[in-house]
Each structure stands twice: as structure tokens, then as C-alpha cells.
């Protein structure tokens, strides 16, 4: 699975209180707060046991159903200090600066490999937020519509700049935003005609910037004392370090 898809998809909760009673909501208000979030992502660094959690459901709709997507996939992304955890329905990946473990429950398989040089040297959160932030700053506002008057949910539509459209294939970004609870509920990226993707949708369950990580050592989630943990005792082990 290509995780680079996340780089072009906005995912955010906003930082300042904003209620229905304060002022009229304008498109620039919503867009500005999303931009502030991504600016924070570019500068913030996880430290110690504190990391960042993105708990979401992803659905990639393709122009060709035979590509095997078009179904919702539960996904958790956890970033730590020199550590990354990606938890999908079909695969779990645990990665630190030294080694990477991939657990494939359907195949009852654990794979270990060396983490490629330079993979963890970049700030993961910087990489996660950099492209969406640049896209947001160059995109133009198409519309803002109130989706639910009781819940004060707004739908913001942006047209992507031509240069980014050429590079990413994304033509339009859509945000569903809960102003009462100061929270982004869902994002959608729409692709240009002829692209292998039609759209990619993220629905957020939780975004936690103070998530406590029990360990930033990838091996601790899969092995102990050189042996697979009991949960994986029936799994085959492919060690690409040897």
C-alpha cells in the first residue's frame, strides 16, 4: 500500500475556540484555521513517550474497480520520536530508525527488514503536513455551505492550483468542519479525469497530539528476547536482516 497518499490529504483539528454565536463564519475563517494547523505540523516535534495519533477511516474510490480499493479501510497512524506505527485492517507496520516490522494477519506472517537509510531522518510530521499546507495556500475558495444548522457543520470546497493539480492529480479539496466542537470531521480529495483515483476520503475518529506511546522501539511490538510474542507464535517469520 502506498502511504504517500496521506501527503496530499488534509487532516486536522483546529486549535482555537470558535462557536456559532461569536461571528458569522466566512470561508476564509475555516481555511485560515486549517492552514494554522498544518503550520503547527511543520514545526512541532514529538518527544519522549508523547506522540501523535491519527485514527481514521480511509476510502479510495478508483476509476478501475479491479484495482481493489473502493472499500472503507480503518487506519491509525502514530508518529513518535524516530518512530512510526501504521495500523490498517490488513497490515500493521512498526518502524524505528533501525528496523521495520510488518505484520500480515491474513497470511499469518511477520517480516523484519532494515529501515532504509534516511527514512526516519526527516521529520515525519513535517512531511505529513508540508504538501497539504502548500496546496491550501495556493488553492482558491469555491464555496462554503452549512451542512447541518443544529450541529453547525460547514462544507468548504477549494479548487487546487494548476501547478499542484499537475503534480498530484488532485483537482478539488473538500472539508467537513464542525464549528461547535472545533473539529474537522471529514476531508475529500477529488482527482482529475483520467487519473487512476476518482477520490480519496478520510473520516476522522480521533486526532490526539498528546498520545502516549508505550514504546518507540519497533521490535517491542512484535518480539521479546529474540522470539515472536505469543500473539504471533503461530506466524511464520521472515527475517531480511540475516
mmCIF file of C-alpha atoms in Angstrom:
data_model
loop_
_atom_site.group_PDB
_atom_site.id
_atom_site.type_symbol
_atom_site.label_atom_id
_atom_site.label_comp_id
_atom_site.label_asym_id
_atom_site.label_seq_id
_atom_site.Cartn_x
_atom_site.Cartn_y
_atom_site.Cartn_z
ATOM 1 C CA UNK A 1 0.000 0.000 0.000
ATOM 2 C CA UNK A 2 1.293 3.429 -0.885
ATOM 3 C CA UNK A 3 1.241 5.640 2.155
ATOM 4 C CA UNK A 4 2.222 8.712 0.155
ATOM 5 C CA UNK A 5 -1.500 9.227 -0.431
ATOM 6 C CA UNK A 6 -1.618 10.757 3.038
ATOM 7 C CA UNK A 7 0.727 13.512 1.982
ATOM 8 C CA UNK A 8 -1.857 15.091 -0.246
ATOM 9 C CA UNK A 9 -4.826 14.673 2.009
ATOM 10 C CA UNK A 10 -5.615 17.318 4.636
ATOM 11 C CA UNK A 11 -6.283 16.002 8.119
ATOM 12 C CA UNK A 12 -6.689 18.436 11.015
ATOM 13 C CA UNK A 13 -8.365 19.553 14.164
ATOM 14 C CA UNK A 14 -8.306 23.247 14.773
ATOM 15 C CA UNK A 15 -6.762 24.965 17.747
ATOM 16 C CA UNK A 16 -8.838 27.996 18.774
ATOM 17 C CA UNK A 17 -12.399 28.027 20.134
ATOM 18 C CA UNK A 18 -14.934 29.150 17.562
ATOM 19 C CA UNK A 19 -18.654 28.995 18.231
ATOM 20 C CA UNK A 20 -21.782 29.644 16.263
ATOM 21 C CA UNK A 21 -22.657 32.638 18.403
ATOM 22 C CA UNK A 22 -19.327 34.502 18.045
ATOM 23 C CA UNK A 23 -19.281 35.911 14.485
ATOM 24 C CA UNK A 24 -20.549 34.972 11.045
ATOM 25 C CA UNK A 25 -18.498 32.119 9.627
ATOM 26 C CA UNK A 26 -16.671 33.032 6.444
ATOM 27 C CA UNK A 27 -14.765 30.712 4.098
ATOM 28 C CA UNK A 28 -11.522 32.459 4.993
ATOM 29 C CA UNK A 29 -12.114 31.678 8.674
ATOM 30 C CA UNK A 30 -12.253 27.933 8.072
ATOM 31 C CA UNK A 31 -9.408 27.925 5.556
ATOM 32 C CA UNK A 32 -7.202 30.056 7.789
ATOM 33 C CA UNK A 33 -7.590 27.740 10.751
ATOM 34 C CA UNK A 34 -6.760 24.672 8.678
ATOM 35 C CA UNK A 35 -3.621 26.452 7.480
ATOM 36 C CA UNK A 36 -2.643 27.210 11.075
ATOM 37 C CA UNK A 37 -2.939 23.516 11.870
ATOM 38 C CA UNK A 38 -0.574 22.491 9.087
ATOM 39 C CA UNK A 39 1.880 25.197 10.065
ATOM 40 C CA UNK A 40 1.911 23.614 13.509
ATOM 41 C CA UNK A 41 2.547 20.191 11.965
ATOM 42 C CA UNK A 42 5.592 21.559 10.163
ATOM 43 C CA UNK A 43 7.169 22.831 13.358
ATOM 44 C CA UNK A 44 6.099 20.524 16.176
ATOM 45 C CA UNK A 45 8.343 17.647 17.222
ATOM 46 C CA UNK A 46 7.362 14.550 19.225
ATOM 47 C CA UNK A 47 9.489 13.952 22.300
ATOM 48 C CA UNK A 48 9.886 11.221 24.899
ATOM 49 C CA UNK A 49 6.830 8.989 25.087
ATOM 50 C CA UNK A 50 4.487 11.646 23.718
ATOM 51 C CA UNK A 51 3.482 11.268 20.098
ATOM 52 C CA UNK A 52 0.643 11.931 17.720
ATOM 53 C CA UNK A 53 -2.320 9.761 16.784
ATOM 54 C CA UNK A 54 -4.497 9.956 13.689
ATOM 55 C CA UNK A 55 -7.397 7.490 13.896
ATOM 56 C CA UNK A 56 -9.441 7.497 10.702
ATOM 57 C CA UNK A 57 -11.349 5.585 8.065
ATOM 58 C CA UNK A 58 -9.957 5.901 4.549
ATOM 59 C CA UNK A 59 -11.791 5.164 1.328
ATOM 60 C CA UNK A 60 -10.094 5.481 -2.053
ATOM 61 C CA UNK A 61 -12.528 5.396 -4.949
ATOM 62 C CA UNK A 62 -10.875 4.355 -8.183
ATOM 63 C CA UNK A 63 -11.708 4.683 -11.837
ATOM 64 C CA UNK A 64 -10.924 0.980 -12.200
ATOM 65 C CA UNK A 65 -12.666 -1.239 -9.589
ATOM 66 C CA UNK A 66 -10.250 -4.066 -10.386
ATOM 67 C CA UNK A 67 -7.533 -2.128 -8.544
ATOM 68 C CA UNK A 68 -9.122 -3.472 -5.383
ATOM 69 C CA UNK A 69 -9.947 -0.319 -3.414
ATOM 70 C CA UNK A 70 -13.391 1.317 -3.160
ATOM 71 C CA UNK A 71 -13.976 -0.020 0.353
ATOM 72 C CA UNK A 72 -13.505 1.792 3.680
ATOM 73 C CA UNK A 73 -10.251 0.932 5.465
ATOM 74 C CA UNK A 74 -9.798 1.655 9.165
ATOM 75 C CA UNK A 75 -6.400 3.154 9.754
ATOM 76 C CA UNK A 76 -4.333 4.501 12.621
ATOM 77 C CA UNK A 77 -1.152 6.497 12.123
ATOM 78 C CA UNK A 78 1.033 7.040 15.168
ATOM 79 C CA UNK A 79 4.145 9.205 14.998
ATOM 80 C CA UNK A 80 6.779 9.322 17.721
ATOM 81 C CA UNK A 81 10.361 10.425 18.220
ATOM 82 C CA UNK A 82 12.109 8.398 15.494
ATOM 83 C CA UNK A 83 9.167 6.014 15.404
ATOM 84 C CA UNK A 84 6.168 5.358 13.200
ATOM 85 C CA UNK A 85 3.263 2.932 13.528
ATOM 86 C CA UNK A 86 0.739 2.323 10.745
ATOM 87 C CA UNK A 87 -2.229 0.102 11.633
ATOM 88 C CA UNK A 88 -4.596 -0.985 8.867
ATOM 89 C CA UNK A 89 -7.188 -3.724 8.718
ATOM 90 C CA UNK A 90 -4.872 -5.983 6.722
ATOM 91 C CA UNK A 91 -1.383 -4.986 7.816
ATOM 92 C CA UNK A 92 0.473 -3.391 10.731
ATOM 93 C CA UNK A 93 3.803 -1.650 10.323
ATOM 94 C CA UNK A 94 6.156 -0.747 13.181
ATOM 95 C CA UNK A 95 9.227 1.258 12.227
ATOM 96 C CA UNK A 96 12.085 2.922 14.060
ATOM 97 C CA UNK A 97 15.451 4.193 12.841
ATOM 98 C CA UNK A 98 16.986 0.699 12.845
ATOM 99 C CA UNK A 99 14.402 -1.845 11.749
ATOM 100 C CA UNK A 100 10.917 -2.200 10.323
ATOM 101 C CA UNK A 101 8.391 -4.924 11.139
ATOM 102 C CA UNK A 102 5.383 -5.743 9.005
ATOM 103 C CA UNK A 103 2.653 -7.984 10.411
ATOM 104 C CA UNK A 104 0.233 -9.533 7.903
ATOM 105 C CA UNK A 105 -2.539 -11.341 9.853
ATOM 106 C CA UNK A 106 -4.254 -12.753 6.782
ATOM 107 C CA UNK A 107 -1.060 -14.558 5.786
ATOM 108 C CA UNK A 108 -0.033 -15.196 9.420
ATOM 109 C CA UNK A 109 3.321 -13.668 8.629
ATOM 110 C CA UNK A 110 5.826 -11.322 10.285
ATOM 111 C CA UNK A 111 8.501 -9.689 8.160
ATOM 112 C CA UNK A 112 11.557 -7.870 9.514
ATOM 113 C CA UNK A 113 13.800 -5.621 7.441
ATOM 114 C CA UNK A 114 16.308 -2.844 7.953
ATOM 115 C CA UNK A 115 14.829 0.631 7.888
ATOM 116 C CA UNK A 116 16.149 2.307 4.715
ATOM 117 C CA UNK A 117 18.757 4.965 5.339
ATOM 118 C CA UNK A 118 17.211 8.400 5.591
ATOM 119 C CA UNK A 119 13.648 7.159 6.033
ATOM 120 C CA UNK A 120 13.352 8.310 9.631
ATOM 121 C CA UNK A 121 15.753 11.244 9.386
ATOM 122 C CA UNK A 122 13.048 13.522 8.048
ATOM 123 C CA UNK A 123 10.528 14.920 10.449
ATOM 124 C CA UNK A 124 7.545 12.675 9.704
ATOM 125 C CA UNK A 125 5.010 15.249 10.781
ATOM 126 C CA UNK A 126 6.717 17.875 8.653
ATOM 127 C CA UNK A 127 6.436 15.560 5.667
ATOM 128 C CA UNK A 128 2.849 14.704 6.586
ATOM 129 C CA UNK A 129 1.768 18.339 6.618
ATOM 130 C CA UNK A 130 4.047 20.084 4.164
ATOM 131 C CA UNK A 131 2.326 19.321 0.871
ATOM 132 C CA UNK A 132 -1.247 19.951 2.131
ATOM 133 C CA UNK A 133 -0.150 23.284 3.601
ATOM 134 C CA UNK A 134 1.361 24.425 0.315
ATOM 135 C CA UNK A 135 -1.735 23.259 -1.534
ATOM 136 C CA UNK A 136 -4.017 25.139 0.869
ATOM 137 C CA UNK A 137 -2.061 28.363 0.484
ATOM 138 C CA UNK A 138 -2.352 28.285 -3.299
ATOM 139 C CA UNK A 139 -5.898 26.879 -3.628
ATOM 140 C CA UNK A 140 -8.885 29.114 -4.281
ATOM 141 C CA UNK A 141 -12.187 29.043 -2.409
ATOM 142 C CA UNK A 142 -15.134 27.706 -4.401
ATOM 143 C CA UNK A 143 -17.867 27.608 -1.775
ATOM 144 C CA UNK A 144 -18.808 27.321 1.891
ATOM 145 C CA UNK A 145 -22.130 25.708 2.784
ATOM 146 C CA UNK A 146 -23.725 25.000 6.132
ATOM 147 C CA UNK A 147 -24.482 21.285 6.117
ATOM 148 C CA UNK A 148 -26.282 20.983 9.449
ATOM 149 C CA UNK A 149 -27.803 24.002 11.183
ATOM 150 C CA UNK A 150 -28.139 22.279 14.558
ATOM 151 C CA UNK A 151 -24.603 20.909 14.648
ATOM 152 C CA UNK A 152 -23.111 23.949 12.868
ATOM 153 C CA UNK A 153 -21.213 21.834 10.351
ATOM 154 C CA UNK A 154 -19.767 23.520 7.272
ATOM 155 C CA UNK A 155 -18.611 22.153 3.941
ATOM 156 C CA UNK A 156 -15.690 24.087 2.446
ATOM 157 C CA UNK A 157 -14.711 23.453 -1.186
ATOM 158 C CA UNK A 158 -11.334 24.502 -2.645
ATOM 159 C CA UNK A 159 -10.053 24.412 -6.213
ATOM 160 C CA UNK A 160 -6.434 23.255 -6.357
ATOM 161 C CA UNK A 161 -3.835 25.425 -8.067
ATOM 162 C CA UNK A 162 -2.945 24.266 -11.584
ATOM 163 C CA UNK A 163 0.678 23.519 -10.685
ATOM 164 C CA UNK A 164 -0.293 21.256 -7.778
ATOM 165 C CA UNK A 165 -3.026 19.718 -9.882
ATOM 166 C CA UNK A 166 -0.393 18.690 -12.415
ATOM 167 C CA UNK A 167 1.933 17.238 -9.761
ATOM 168 C CA UNK A 168 -0.631 15.461 -7.547
ATOM 169 C CA UNK A 169 -3.595 14.876 -9.836
ATOM 170 C CA UNK A 170 -5.881 16.465 -7.232
ATOM 171 C CA UNK A 171 -8.325 18.994 -8.655
ATOM 172 C CA UNK A 172 -10.524 19.769 -5.649
ATOM 173 C CA UNK A 173 -10.356 19.541 -1.838
ATOM 174 C CA UNK A 174 -13.443 19.378 0.395
ATOM 175 C CA UNK A 175 -13.577 19.815 4.185
ATOM 176 C CA UNK A 176 -16.492 18.984 6.509
ATOM 177 C CA UNK A 177 -15.939 21.046 9.622
ATOM 178 C CA UNK A 178 -17.752 21.092 12.968
ATOM 179 C CA UNK A 179 -17.502 24.675 14.216
ATOM 180 C CA UNK A 180 -19.220 23.977 17.552
ATOM 181 C CA UNK A 181 -16.683 21.331 18.539
ATOM 182 C CA UNK A 182 -13.772 22.908 16.661
ATOM 183 C CA UNK A 183 -13.083 19.715 14.757
ATOM 184 C CA UNK A 184 -12.565 18.528 11.209
ATOM 185 C CA UNK A 185 -14.890 15.601 10.548
ATOM 186 C CA UNK A 186 -14.003 14.559 7.027
ATOM 187 C CA UNK A 187 -11.893 15.511 4.017
ATOM 188 C CA UNK A 188 -12.171 14.544 0.386
ATOM 189 C CA UNK A 189 -9.661 14.897 -2.448
ATOM 190 C CA UNK A 190 -11.105 14.736 -5.960
ATOM 191 C CA UNK A 191 -8.825 13.799 -8.858
ATOM 192 C CA UNK A 192 -8.649 14.941 -12.458
ATOM 193 C CA UNK A 193 -10.380 12.944 -15.200
ATOM 194 C CA UNK A 194 -8.295 10.018 -16.371
ATOM 195 C CA UNK A 195 -6.460 9.583 -13.038
ATOM 196 C CA UNK A 196 -6.482 6.090 -11.541
ATOM 197 C CA UNK A 197 -8.168 7.565 -8.453
ATOM 198 C CA UNK A 198 -11.542 9.300 -8.537
ATOM 199 C CA UNK A 199 -11.482 10.467 -4.934
ATOM 200 C CA UNK A 200 -9.929 9.777 -1.555
ATOM 201 C CA UNK A 201 -11.958 10.323 1.608
ATOM 202 C CA UNK A 202 -10.759 10.492 5.212
ATOM 203 C CA UNK A 203 -13.251 10.384 8.078
ATOM 204 C CA UNK A 204 -11.676 11.131 11.444
ATOM 205 C CA UNK A 205 -12.464 9.345 14.695
ATOM 206 C CA UNK A 206 -9.704 10.944 16.741
ATOM 207 C CA UNK A 207 -6.654 13.180 16.396
ATOM 208 C CA UNK A 208 -4.506 13.342 19.510
ATOM 209 C CA UNK A 209 -1.386 15.498 19.767
ATOM 210 C CA UNK A 210 -0.517 14.193 23.224
ATOM 211 C CA UNK A 211 -0.833 10.486 22.556
ATOM 212 C CA UNK A 212 1.302 8.419 24.925
ATOM 213 C CA UNK A 213 3.343 5.782 23.101
ATOM 214 C CA UNK A 214 4.226 2.756 25.213
ATOM 215 C CA UNK A 215 7.482 2.208 23.315
ATOM 216 C CA UNK A 216 9.350 3.790 20.410
ATOM 217 C CA UNK A 217 11.226 0.536 19.702
ATOM 218 C CA UNK A 218 9.624 -1.260 16.774
ATOM 219 C CA UNK A 219 10.782 -4.686 17.945
ATOM 220 C CA UNK A 220 8.943 -4.402 21.267
ATOM 221 C CA UNK A 221 5.584 -4.669 19.475
ATOM 222 C CA UNK A 222 6.464 -7.945 17.783
ATOM 223 C CA UNK A 223 9.324 -9.713 19.585
ATOM 224 C CA UNK A 224 10.844 -10.280 23.006
ATOM 225 C CA UNK A 225 14.205 -11.870 23.704
ATOM 226 C CA UNK A 226 14.582 -12.763 20.061
ATOM 227 C CA UNK A 227 11.256 -14.609 19.867
ATOM 228 C CA UNK A 228 7.910 -13.595 18.433
ATOM 229 C CA UNK A 229 5.363 -12.505 21.028
ATOM 230 C CA UNK A 230 2.679 -15.073 21.990
ATOM 231 C CA UNK A 231 0.137 -13.313 19.778
ATOM 232 C CA UNK A 232 2.298 -14.264 16.799
ATOM 233 C CA UNK A 233 3.599 -17.639 17.893
ATOM 234 C CA UNK A 234 1.800 -19.394 15.017
ATOM 235 C CA UNK A 235 3.069 -16.881 12.452
ATOM 236 C CA UNK A 236 5.899 -17.539 10.023
ATOM 237 C CA UNK A 237 8.870 -15.191 10.475
ATOM 238 C CA UNK A 238 10.769 -13.807 7.501
ATOM 239 C CA UNK A 239 13.948 -12.087 8.638
ATOM 240 C CA UNK A 240 15.519 -9.968 5.931
ATOM 241 C CA UNK A 241 18.197 -8.739 8.321
ATOM 242 C CA UNK A 242 20.037 -12.065 8.171
#
